[in-house]
mmCIF file of C-alpha atoms in Angstrom:
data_model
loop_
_atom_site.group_PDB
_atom_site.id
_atom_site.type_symbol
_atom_site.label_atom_id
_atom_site.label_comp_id
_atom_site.label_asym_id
_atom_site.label_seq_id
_atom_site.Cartn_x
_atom_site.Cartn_y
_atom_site.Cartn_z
ATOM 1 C CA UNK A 110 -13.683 -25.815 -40.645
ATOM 2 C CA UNK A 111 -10.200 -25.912 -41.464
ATOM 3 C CA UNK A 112 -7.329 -25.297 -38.644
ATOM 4 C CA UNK A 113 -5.820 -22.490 -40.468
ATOM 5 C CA UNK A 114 -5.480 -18.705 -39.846
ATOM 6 C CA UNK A 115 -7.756 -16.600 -41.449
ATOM 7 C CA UNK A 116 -5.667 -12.974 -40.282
ATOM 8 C CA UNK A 117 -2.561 -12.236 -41.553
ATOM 9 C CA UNK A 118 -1.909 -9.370 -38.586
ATOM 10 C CA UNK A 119 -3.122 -8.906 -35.301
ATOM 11 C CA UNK A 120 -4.083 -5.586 -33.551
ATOM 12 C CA UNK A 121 -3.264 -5.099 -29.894
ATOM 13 C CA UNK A 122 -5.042 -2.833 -27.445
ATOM 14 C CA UNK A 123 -3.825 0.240 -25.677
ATOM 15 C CA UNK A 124 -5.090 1.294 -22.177
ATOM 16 C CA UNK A 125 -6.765 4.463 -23.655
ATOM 17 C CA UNK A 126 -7.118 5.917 -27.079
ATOM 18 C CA UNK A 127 -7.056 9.662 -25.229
ATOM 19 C CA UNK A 128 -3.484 11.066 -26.418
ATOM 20 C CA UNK A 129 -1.944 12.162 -22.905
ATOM 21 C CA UNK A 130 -3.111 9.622 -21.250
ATOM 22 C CA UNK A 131 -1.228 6.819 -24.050
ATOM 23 C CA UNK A 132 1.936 9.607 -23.330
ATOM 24 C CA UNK A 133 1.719 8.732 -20.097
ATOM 25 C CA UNK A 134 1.549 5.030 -20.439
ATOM 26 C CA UNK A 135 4.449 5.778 -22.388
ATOM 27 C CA UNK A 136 6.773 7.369 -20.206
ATOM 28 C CA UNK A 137 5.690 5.364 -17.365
ATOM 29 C CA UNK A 138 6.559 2.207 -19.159
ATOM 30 C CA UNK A 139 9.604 3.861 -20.348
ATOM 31 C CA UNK A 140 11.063 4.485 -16.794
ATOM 32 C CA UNK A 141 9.915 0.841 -15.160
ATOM 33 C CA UNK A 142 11.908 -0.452 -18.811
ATOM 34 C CA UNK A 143 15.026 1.244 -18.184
ATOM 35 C CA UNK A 144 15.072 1.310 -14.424
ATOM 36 C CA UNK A 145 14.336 -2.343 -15.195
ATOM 37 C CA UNK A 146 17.639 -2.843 -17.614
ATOM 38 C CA UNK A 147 19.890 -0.716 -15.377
ATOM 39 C CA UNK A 148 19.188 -2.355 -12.094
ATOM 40 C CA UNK A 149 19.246 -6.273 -13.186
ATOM 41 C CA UNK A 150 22.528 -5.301 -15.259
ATOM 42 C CA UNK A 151 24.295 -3.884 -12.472
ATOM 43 C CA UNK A 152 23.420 -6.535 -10.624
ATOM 44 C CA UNK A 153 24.636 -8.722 -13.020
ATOM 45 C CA UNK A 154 28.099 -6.940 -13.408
ATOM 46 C CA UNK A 155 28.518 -6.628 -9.401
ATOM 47 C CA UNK A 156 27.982 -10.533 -9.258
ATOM 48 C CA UNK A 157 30.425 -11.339 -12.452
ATOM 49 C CA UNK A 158 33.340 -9.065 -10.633
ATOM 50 C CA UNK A 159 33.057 -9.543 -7.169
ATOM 51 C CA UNK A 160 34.838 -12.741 -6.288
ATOM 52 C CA UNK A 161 32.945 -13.267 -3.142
ATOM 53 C CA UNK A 162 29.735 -13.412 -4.891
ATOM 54 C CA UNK A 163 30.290 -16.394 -6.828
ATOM 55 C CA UNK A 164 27.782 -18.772 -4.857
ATOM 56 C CA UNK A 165 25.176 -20.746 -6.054
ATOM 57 C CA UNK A 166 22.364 -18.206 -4.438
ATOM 58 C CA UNK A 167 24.030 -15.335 -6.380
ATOM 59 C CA UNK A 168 24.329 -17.931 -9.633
ATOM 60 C CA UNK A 169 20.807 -17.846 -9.452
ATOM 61 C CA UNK A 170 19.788 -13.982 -9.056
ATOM 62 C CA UNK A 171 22.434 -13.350 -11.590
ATOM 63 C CA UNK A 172 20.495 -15.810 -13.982
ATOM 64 C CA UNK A 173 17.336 -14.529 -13.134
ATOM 65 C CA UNK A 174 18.299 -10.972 -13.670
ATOM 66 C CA UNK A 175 19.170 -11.824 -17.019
ATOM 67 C CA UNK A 176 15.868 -13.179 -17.643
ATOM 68 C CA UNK A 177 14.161 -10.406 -16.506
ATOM 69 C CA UNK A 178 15.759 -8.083 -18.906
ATOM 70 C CA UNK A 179 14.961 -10.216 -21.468
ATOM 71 C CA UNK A 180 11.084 -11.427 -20.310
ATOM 72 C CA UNK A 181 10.230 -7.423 -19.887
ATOM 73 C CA UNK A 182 11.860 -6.844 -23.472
ATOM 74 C CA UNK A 183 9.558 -9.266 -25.246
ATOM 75 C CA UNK A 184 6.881 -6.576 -23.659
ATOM 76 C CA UNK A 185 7.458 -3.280 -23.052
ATOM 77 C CA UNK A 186 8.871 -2.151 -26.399
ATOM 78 C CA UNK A 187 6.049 -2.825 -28.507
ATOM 79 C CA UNK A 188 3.763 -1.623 -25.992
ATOM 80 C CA UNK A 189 5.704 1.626 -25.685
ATOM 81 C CA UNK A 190 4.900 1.807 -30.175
ATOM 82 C CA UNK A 191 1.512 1.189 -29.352
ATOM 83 C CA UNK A 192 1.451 3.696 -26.472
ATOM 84 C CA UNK A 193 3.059 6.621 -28.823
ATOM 85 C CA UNK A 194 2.392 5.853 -31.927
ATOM 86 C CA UNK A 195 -0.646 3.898 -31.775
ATOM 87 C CA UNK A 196 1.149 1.658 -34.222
ATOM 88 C CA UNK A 197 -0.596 -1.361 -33.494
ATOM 89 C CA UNK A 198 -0.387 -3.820 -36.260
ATOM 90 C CA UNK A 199 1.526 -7.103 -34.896
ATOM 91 C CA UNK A 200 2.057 -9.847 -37.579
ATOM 92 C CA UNK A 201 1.033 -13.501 -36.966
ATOM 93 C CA UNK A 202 4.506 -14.523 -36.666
ATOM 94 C CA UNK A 203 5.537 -11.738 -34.522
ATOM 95 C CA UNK A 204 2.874 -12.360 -32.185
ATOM 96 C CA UNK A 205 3.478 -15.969 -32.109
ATOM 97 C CA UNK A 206 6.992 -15.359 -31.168
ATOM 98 C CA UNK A 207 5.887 -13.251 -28.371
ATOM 99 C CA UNK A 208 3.915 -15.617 -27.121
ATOM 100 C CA UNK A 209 6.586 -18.184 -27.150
ATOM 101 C CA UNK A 210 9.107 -15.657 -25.682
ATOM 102 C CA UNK A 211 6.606 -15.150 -22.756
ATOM 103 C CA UNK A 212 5.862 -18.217 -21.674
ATOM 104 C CA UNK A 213 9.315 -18.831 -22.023
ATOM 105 C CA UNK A 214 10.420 -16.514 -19.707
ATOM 106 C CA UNK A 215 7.702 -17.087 -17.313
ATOM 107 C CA UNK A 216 8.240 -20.695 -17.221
ATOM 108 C CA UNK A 217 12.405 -20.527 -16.993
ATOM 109 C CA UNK A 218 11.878 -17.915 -13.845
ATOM 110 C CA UNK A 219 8.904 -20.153 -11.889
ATOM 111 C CA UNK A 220 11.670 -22.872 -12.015
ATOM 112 C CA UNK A 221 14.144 -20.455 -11.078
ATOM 113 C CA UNK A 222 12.285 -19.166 -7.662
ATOM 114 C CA UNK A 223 11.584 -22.601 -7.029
ATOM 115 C CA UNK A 224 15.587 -23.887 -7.352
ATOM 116 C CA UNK A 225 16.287 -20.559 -5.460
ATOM 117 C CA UNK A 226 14.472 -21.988 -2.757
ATOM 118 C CA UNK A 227 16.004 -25.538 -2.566
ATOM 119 C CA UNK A 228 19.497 -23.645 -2.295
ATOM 120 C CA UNK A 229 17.832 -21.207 0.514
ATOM 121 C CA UNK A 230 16.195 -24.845 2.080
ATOM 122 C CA UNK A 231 19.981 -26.870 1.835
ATOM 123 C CA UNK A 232 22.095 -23.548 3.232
ATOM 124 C CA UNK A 233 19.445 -23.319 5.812
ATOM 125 C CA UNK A 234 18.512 -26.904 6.952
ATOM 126 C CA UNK A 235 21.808 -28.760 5.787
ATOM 127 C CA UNK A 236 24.431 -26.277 6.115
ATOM 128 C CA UNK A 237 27.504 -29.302 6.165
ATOM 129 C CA UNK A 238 26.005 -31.066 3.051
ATOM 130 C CA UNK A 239 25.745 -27.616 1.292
ATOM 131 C CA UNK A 240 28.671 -27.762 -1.080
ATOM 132 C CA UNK A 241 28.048 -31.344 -1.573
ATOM 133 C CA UNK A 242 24.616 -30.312 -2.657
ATOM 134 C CA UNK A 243 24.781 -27.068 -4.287
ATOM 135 C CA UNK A 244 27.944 -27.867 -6.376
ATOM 136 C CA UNK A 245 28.492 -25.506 -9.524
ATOM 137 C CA UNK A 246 27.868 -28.454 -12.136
ATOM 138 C CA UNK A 247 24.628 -29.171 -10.359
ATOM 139 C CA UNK A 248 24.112 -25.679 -10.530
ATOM 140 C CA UNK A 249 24.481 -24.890 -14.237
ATOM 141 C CA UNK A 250 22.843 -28.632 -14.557
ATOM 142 C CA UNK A 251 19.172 -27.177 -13.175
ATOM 143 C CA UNK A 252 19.763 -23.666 -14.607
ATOM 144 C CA UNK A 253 20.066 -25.534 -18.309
ATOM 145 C CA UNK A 254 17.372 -27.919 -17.409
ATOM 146 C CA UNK A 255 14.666 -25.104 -16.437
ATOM 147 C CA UNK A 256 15.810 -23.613 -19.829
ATOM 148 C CA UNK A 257 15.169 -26.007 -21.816
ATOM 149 C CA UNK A 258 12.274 -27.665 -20.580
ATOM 150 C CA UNK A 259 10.878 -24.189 -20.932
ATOM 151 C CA UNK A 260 11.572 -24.388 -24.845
ATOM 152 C CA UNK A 261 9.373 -27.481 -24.771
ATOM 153 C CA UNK A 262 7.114 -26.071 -22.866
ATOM 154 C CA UNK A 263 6.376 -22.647 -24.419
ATOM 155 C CA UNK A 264 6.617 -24.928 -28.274
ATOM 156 C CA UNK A 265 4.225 -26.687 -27.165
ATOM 157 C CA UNK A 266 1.556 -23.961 -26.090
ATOM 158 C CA UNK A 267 2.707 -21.828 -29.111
ATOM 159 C CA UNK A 268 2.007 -24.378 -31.495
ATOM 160 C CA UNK A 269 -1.610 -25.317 -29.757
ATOM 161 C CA UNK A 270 -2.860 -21.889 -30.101
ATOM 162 C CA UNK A 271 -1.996 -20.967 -33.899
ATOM 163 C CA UNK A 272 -3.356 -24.546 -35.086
ATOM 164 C CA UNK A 273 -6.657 -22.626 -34.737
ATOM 165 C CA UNK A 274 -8.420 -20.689 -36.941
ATOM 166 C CA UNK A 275 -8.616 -16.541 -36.076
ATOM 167 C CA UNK A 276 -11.856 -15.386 -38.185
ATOM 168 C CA UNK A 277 -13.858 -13.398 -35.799
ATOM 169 C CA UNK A 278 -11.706 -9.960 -35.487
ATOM 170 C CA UNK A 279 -8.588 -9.544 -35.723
ATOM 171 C CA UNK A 280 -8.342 -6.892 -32.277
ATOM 172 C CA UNK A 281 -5.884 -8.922 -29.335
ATOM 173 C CA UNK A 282 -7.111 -6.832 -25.992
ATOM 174 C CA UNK A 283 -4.283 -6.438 -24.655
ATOM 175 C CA UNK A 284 -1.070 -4.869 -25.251
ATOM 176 C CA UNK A 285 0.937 -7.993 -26.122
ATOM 177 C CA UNK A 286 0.059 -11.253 -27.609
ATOM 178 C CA UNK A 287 -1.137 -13.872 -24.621
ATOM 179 C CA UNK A 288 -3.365 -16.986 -25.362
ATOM 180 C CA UNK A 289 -6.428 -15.952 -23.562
ATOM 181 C CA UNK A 290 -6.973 -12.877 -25.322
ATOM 182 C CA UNK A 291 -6.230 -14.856 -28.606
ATOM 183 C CA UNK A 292 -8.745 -17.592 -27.752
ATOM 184 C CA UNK A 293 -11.737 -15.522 -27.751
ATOM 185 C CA UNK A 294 -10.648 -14.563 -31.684
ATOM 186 C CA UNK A 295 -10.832 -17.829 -32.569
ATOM 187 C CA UNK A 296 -13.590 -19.933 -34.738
ATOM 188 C CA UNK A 297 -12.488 -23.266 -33.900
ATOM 189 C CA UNK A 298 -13.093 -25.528 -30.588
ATOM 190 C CA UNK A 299 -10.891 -23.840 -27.612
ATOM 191 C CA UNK A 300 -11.570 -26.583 -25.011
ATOM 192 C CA UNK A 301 -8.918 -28.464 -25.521
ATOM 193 C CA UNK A 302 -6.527 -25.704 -25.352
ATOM 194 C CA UNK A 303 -8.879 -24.314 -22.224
ATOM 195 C CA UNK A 304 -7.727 -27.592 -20.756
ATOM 196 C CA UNK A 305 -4.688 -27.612 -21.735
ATOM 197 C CA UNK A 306 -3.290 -24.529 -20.260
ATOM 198 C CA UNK A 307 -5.474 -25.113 -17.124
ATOM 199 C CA UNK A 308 -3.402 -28.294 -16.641
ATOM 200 C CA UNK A 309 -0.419 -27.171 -17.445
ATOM 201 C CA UNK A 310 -0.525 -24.111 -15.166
ATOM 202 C CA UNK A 311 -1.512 -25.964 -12.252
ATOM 203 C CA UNK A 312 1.006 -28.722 -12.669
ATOM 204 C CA UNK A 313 4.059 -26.451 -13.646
ATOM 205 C CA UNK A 314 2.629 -23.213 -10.943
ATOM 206 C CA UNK A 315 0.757 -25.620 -8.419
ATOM 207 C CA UNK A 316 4.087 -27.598 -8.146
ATOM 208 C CA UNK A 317 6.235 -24.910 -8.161
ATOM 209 C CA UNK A 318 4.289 -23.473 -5.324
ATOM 210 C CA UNK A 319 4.055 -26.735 -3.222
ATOM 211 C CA UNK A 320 7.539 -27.024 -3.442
ATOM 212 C CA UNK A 321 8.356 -23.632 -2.287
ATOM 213 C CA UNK A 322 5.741 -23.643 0.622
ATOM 214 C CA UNK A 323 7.177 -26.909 1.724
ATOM 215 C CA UNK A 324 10.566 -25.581 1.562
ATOM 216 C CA UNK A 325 10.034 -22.616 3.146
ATOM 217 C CA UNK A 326 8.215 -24.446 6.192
ATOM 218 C CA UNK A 327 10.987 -26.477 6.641
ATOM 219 C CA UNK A 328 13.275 -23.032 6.300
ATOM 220 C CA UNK A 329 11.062 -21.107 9.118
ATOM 221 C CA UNK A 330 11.144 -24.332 11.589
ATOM 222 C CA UNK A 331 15.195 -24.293 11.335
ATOM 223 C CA UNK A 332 15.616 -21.015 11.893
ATOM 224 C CA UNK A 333 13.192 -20.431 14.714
ATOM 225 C CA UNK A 334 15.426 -22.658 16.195
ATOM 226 C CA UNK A 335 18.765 -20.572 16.148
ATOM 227 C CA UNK A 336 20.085 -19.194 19.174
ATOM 228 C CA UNK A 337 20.467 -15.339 18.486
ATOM 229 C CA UNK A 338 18.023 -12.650 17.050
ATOM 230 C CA UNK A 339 20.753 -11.671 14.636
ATOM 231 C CA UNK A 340 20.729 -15.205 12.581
ATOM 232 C CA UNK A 341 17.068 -15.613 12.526
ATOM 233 C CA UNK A 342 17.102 -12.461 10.917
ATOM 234 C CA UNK A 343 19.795 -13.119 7.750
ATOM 235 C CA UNK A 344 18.200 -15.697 7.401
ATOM 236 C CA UNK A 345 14.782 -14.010 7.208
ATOM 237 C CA UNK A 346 16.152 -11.582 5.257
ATOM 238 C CA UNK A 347 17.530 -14.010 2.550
ATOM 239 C CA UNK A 348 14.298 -15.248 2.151
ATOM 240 C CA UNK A 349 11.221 -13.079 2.374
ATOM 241 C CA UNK A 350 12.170 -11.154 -1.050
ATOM 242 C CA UNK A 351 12.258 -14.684 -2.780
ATOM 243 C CA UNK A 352 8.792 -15.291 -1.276
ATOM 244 C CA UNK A 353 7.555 -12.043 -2.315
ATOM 245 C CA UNK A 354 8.725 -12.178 -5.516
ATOM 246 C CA UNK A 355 7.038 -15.222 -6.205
ATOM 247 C CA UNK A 356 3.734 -14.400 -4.813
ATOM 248 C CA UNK A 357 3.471 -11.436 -6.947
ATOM 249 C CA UNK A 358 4.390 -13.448 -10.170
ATOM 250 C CA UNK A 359 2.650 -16.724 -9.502
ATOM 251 C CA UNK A 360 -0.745 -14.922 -8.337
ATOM 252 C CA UNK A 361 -1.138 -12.336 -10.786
ATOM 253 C CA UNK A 362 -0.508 -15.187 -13.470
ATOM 254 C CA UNK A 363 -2.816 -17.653 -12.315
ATOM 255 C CA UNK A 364 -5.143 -14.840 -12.214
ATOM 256 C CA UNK A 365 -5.269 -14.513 -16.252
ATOM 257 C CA UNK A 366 -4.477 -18.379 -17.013
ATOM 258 C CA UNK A 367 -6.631 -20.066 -14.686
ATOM 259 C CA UNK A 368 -10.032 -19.111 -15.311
ATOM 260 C CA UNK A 369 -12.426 -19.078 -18.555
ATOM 261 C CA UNK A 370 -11.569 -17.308 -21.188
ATOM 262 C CA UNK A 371 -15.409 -15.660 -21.366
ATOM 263 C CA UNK A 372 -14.851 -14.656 -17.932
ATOM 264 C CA UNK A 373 -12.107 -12.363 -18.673
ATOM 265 C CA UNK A 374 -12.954 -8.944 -18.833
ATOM 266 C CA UNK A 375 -10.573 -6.416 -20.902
ATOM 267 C CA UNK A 376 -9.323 -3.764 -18.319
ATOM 268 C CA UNK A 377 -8.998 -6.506 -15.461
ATOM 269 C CA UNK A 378 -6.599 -8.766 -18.298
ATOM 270 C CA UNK A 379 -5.022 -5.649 -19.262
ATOM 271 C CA UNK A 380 -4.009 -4.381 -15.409
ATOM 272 C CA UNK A 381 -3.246 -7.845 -14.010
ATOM 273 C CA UNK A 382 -0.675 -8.837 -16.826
ATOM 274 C CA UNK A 383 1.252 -5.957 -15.842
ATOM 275 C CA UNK A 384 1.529 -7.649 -12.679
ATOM 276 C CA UNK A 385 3.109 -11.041 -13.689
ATOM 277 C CA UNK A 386 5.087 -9.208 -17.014
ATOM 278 C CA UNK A 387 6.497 -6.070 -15.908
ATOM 279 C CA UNK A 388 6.441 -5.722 -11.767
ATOM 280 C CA UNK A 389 7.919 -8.988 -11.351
ATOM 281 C CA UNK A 390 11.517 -7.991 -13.226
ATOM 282 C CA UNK A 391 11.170 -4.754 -12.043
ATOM 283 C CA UNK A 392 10.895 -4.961 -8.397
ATOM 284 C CA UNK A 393 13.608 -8.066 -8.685
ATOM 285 C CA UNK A 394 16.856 -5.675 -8.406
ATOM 286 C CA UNK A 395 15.449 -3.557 -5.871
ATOM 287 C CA UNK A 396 14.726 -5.909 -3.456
ATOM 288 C CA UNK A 397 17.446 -7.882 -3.719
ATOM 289 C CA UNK A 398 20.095 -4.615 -4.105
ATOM 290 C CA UNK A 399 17.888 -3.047 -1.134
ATOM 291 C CA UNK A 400 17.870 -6.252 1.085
ATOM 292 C CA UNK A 401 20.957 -7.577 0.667
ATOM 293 C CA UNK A 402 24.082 -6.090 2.780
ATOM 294 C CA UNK A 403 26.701 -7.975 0.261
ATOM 295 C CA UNK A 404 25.450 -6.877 -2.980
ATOM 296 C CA UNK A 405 24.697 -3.268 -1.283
ATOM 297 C CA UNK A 406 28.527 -3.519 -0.738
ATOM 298 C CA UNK A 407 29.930 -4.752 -3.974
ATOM 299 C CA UNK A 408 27.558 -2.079 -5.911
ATOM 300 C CA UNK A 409 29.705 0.163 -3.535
ATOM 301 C CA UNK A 410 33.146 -1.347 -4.132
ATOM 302 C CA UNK A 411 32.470 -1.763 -7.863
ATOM 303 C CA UNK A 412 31.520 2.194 -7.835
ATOM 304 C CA UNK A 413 34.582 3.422 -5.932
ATOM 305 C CA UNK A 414 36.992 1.625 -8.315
ATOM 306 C CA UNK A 415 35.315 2.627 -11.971
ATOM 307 C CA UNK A 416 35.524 6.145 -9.781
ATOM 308 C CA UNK A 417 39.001 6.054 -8.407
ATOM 309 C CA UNK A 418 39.721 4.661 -11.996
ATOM 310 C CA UNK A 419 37.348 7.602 -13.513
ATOM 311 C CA UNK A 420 40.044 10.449 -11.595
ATOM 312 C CA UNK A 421 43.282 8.385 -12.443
ATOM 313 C CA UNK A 422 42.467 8.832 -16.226
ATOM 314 C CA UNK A 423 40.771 11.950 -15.814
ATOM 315 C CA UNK A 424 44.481 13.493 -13.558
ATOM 316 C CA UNK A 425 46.425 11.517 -16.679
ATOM 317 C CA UNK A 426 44.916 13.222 -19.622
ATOM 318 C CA UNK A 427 45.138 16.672 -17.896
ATOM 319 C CA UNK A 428 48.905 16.054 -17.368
ATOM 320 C CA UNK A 429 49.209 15.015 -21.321
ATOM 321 C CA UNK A 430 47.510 17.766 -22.399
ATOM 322 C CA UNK A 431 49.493 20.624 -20.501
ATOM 323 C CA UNK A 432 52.437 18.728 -21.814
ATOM 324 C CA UNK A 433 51.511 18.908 -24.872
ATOM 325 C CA UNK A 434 50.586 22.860 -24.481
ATOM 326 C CA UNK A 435 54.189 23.206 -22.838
#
């Protein structure tokens, strides 16, 4: 049979078809969207304007927060349509870009967490090489690197997928385009792809996740050894929202992409990729804004001034206006 594609749309898959329950999904995706956007961009601004977060650890949550707005945009949108509307219809090429967009993002933030923790490992373990290390063009030098290699990446398993033929239904269950859910539409020989994406997710997650363990052993040894209560626990407290972070991700991801497509049942797919697409960018700003003392006091700072700046312009357009009524 020929490798082409027989469908010219897809349909993706709500969580229920009953009407307040999809209003539900709605607004509840709704609030984790915009809570989502509002807390990653104000952690971006906070980071851009305070001077004394311009480190290489806050380079990298301000670059992740920007791909988290734009990994749970690829989502959440069109699942919100689907949701309200039940406007289902995705075209091929829409759902193809999707699916690069996702794996995109995915890929670019595993990389991320795991550079994150070589900068947490060098403050930590080699706090006099750290600037030597951790310089800004090495910095923007990884940051590009898990970028790109992410394009490659995410090209690749894009391309794999839609060389195959799509003949059996046209109904993606789930609320986004992912490749498991469009392998079992397909007519042609999966294996290879089967293979392919178990390889790939165990190199690219399996050595992501060796490296970060490793780090992080090293990271718990060294500070174990500090003298006081109060350093072993900024350090801790640098740390353990990295490592959740990544456990969440990382497991609920390797939950969908690591085992057989046949073995996939629909609600399970559906639940779990809510895990590793939405949580994951949404929980980002508020444990890093909730654990962290120096963004907790630049959100501050950066509040009082647009405030104080709020009543200087509010106090000068009252005094214009009874001037002008003078």
């Amino acid at each position: 049979m020929a490798n082409t594609t027989t469908v010219s749309q897809f349909l993706l898959t709500g969580f229920s078809e009953v009407w307040e329950i999809r209003v539900l999904h709605t607004m509840l995706f709704s609030l984790m969207y915009l809570a989502t956007l509002t807390g990653n961009l104000l952690i971006v601004i906070v980071i851009i304007v305070d001077q004394r977060l311009h480190t290489p650890m806050y380079f990298f949550i301000l670059n992740l927060s920007v791909l988290d707005m734009c990994y749970i945009s690829v989502t959440v949108p069109k699942a919100c349509v689907i949701f309200l509307l039940n406007n289902r219809v995705i075209s091929v090429v829409g759902c193809a870009a999707q699916i690069f967009l996702v794996f995109l993002c995915a890929y670019t933030e595993l990389l991320l967490l795991a550079i994150m923790a070589r900068d947490r490992y060098v403050a930590i373990c080699q706090p006099l090489h750290y600037h030597v290390i951790m310089t800004p063009r090495v910095c923007v030098q990884m940051t590009l690197g898990s970028v790109l290699s992410g394009l490659v990446y995410s090209g690749v398993h894009t391309g794999n997928t839609f060389r195959l033929s799509f003949c059996r239904s046209n109904v993606v269950h789930q609320f986004f385009c992912d490749i498991p859910s469009l392998l079992k539409l397909s007519c042609s020989d999966i294996l290879a792809n089967e293979i392919v994406i178990f390889a790939s997710t165990m190199i690219v997650g399996g050595g992501s996740f060796s490296f970060i363990i490793r780090s992080y052993i090293h990271i718990f040894s060294t500070v174990l050894k500090f003298p006081t209560s109060g350093e072993r626990r900024k350090a801790f407290s640098t740390c353990i929202p990295h490592i959740l972070i990544f456990i969440v991700f990382l497991g609920s991801a390797a939950a969908v992409y690591l085992k057989p497509t046949s073995n996939s049942p629909q609600i399970q797919d559906l639940i779990i990729s809510v895990f590793y697409c939405i949580v994951p960018p949404f929980l980002n700003p508020i444990i890093y804004t909730l654990r962290n003392k120096q963004i907790k006091e630049a959100i501050r700072q950066v509040m009082r001034r647009k405030l104080t700046s709020f009543r200087k312009t509010l106090i000068i357009s009252i005094h214009s206006y009874l001037d002008c009524r003078s």
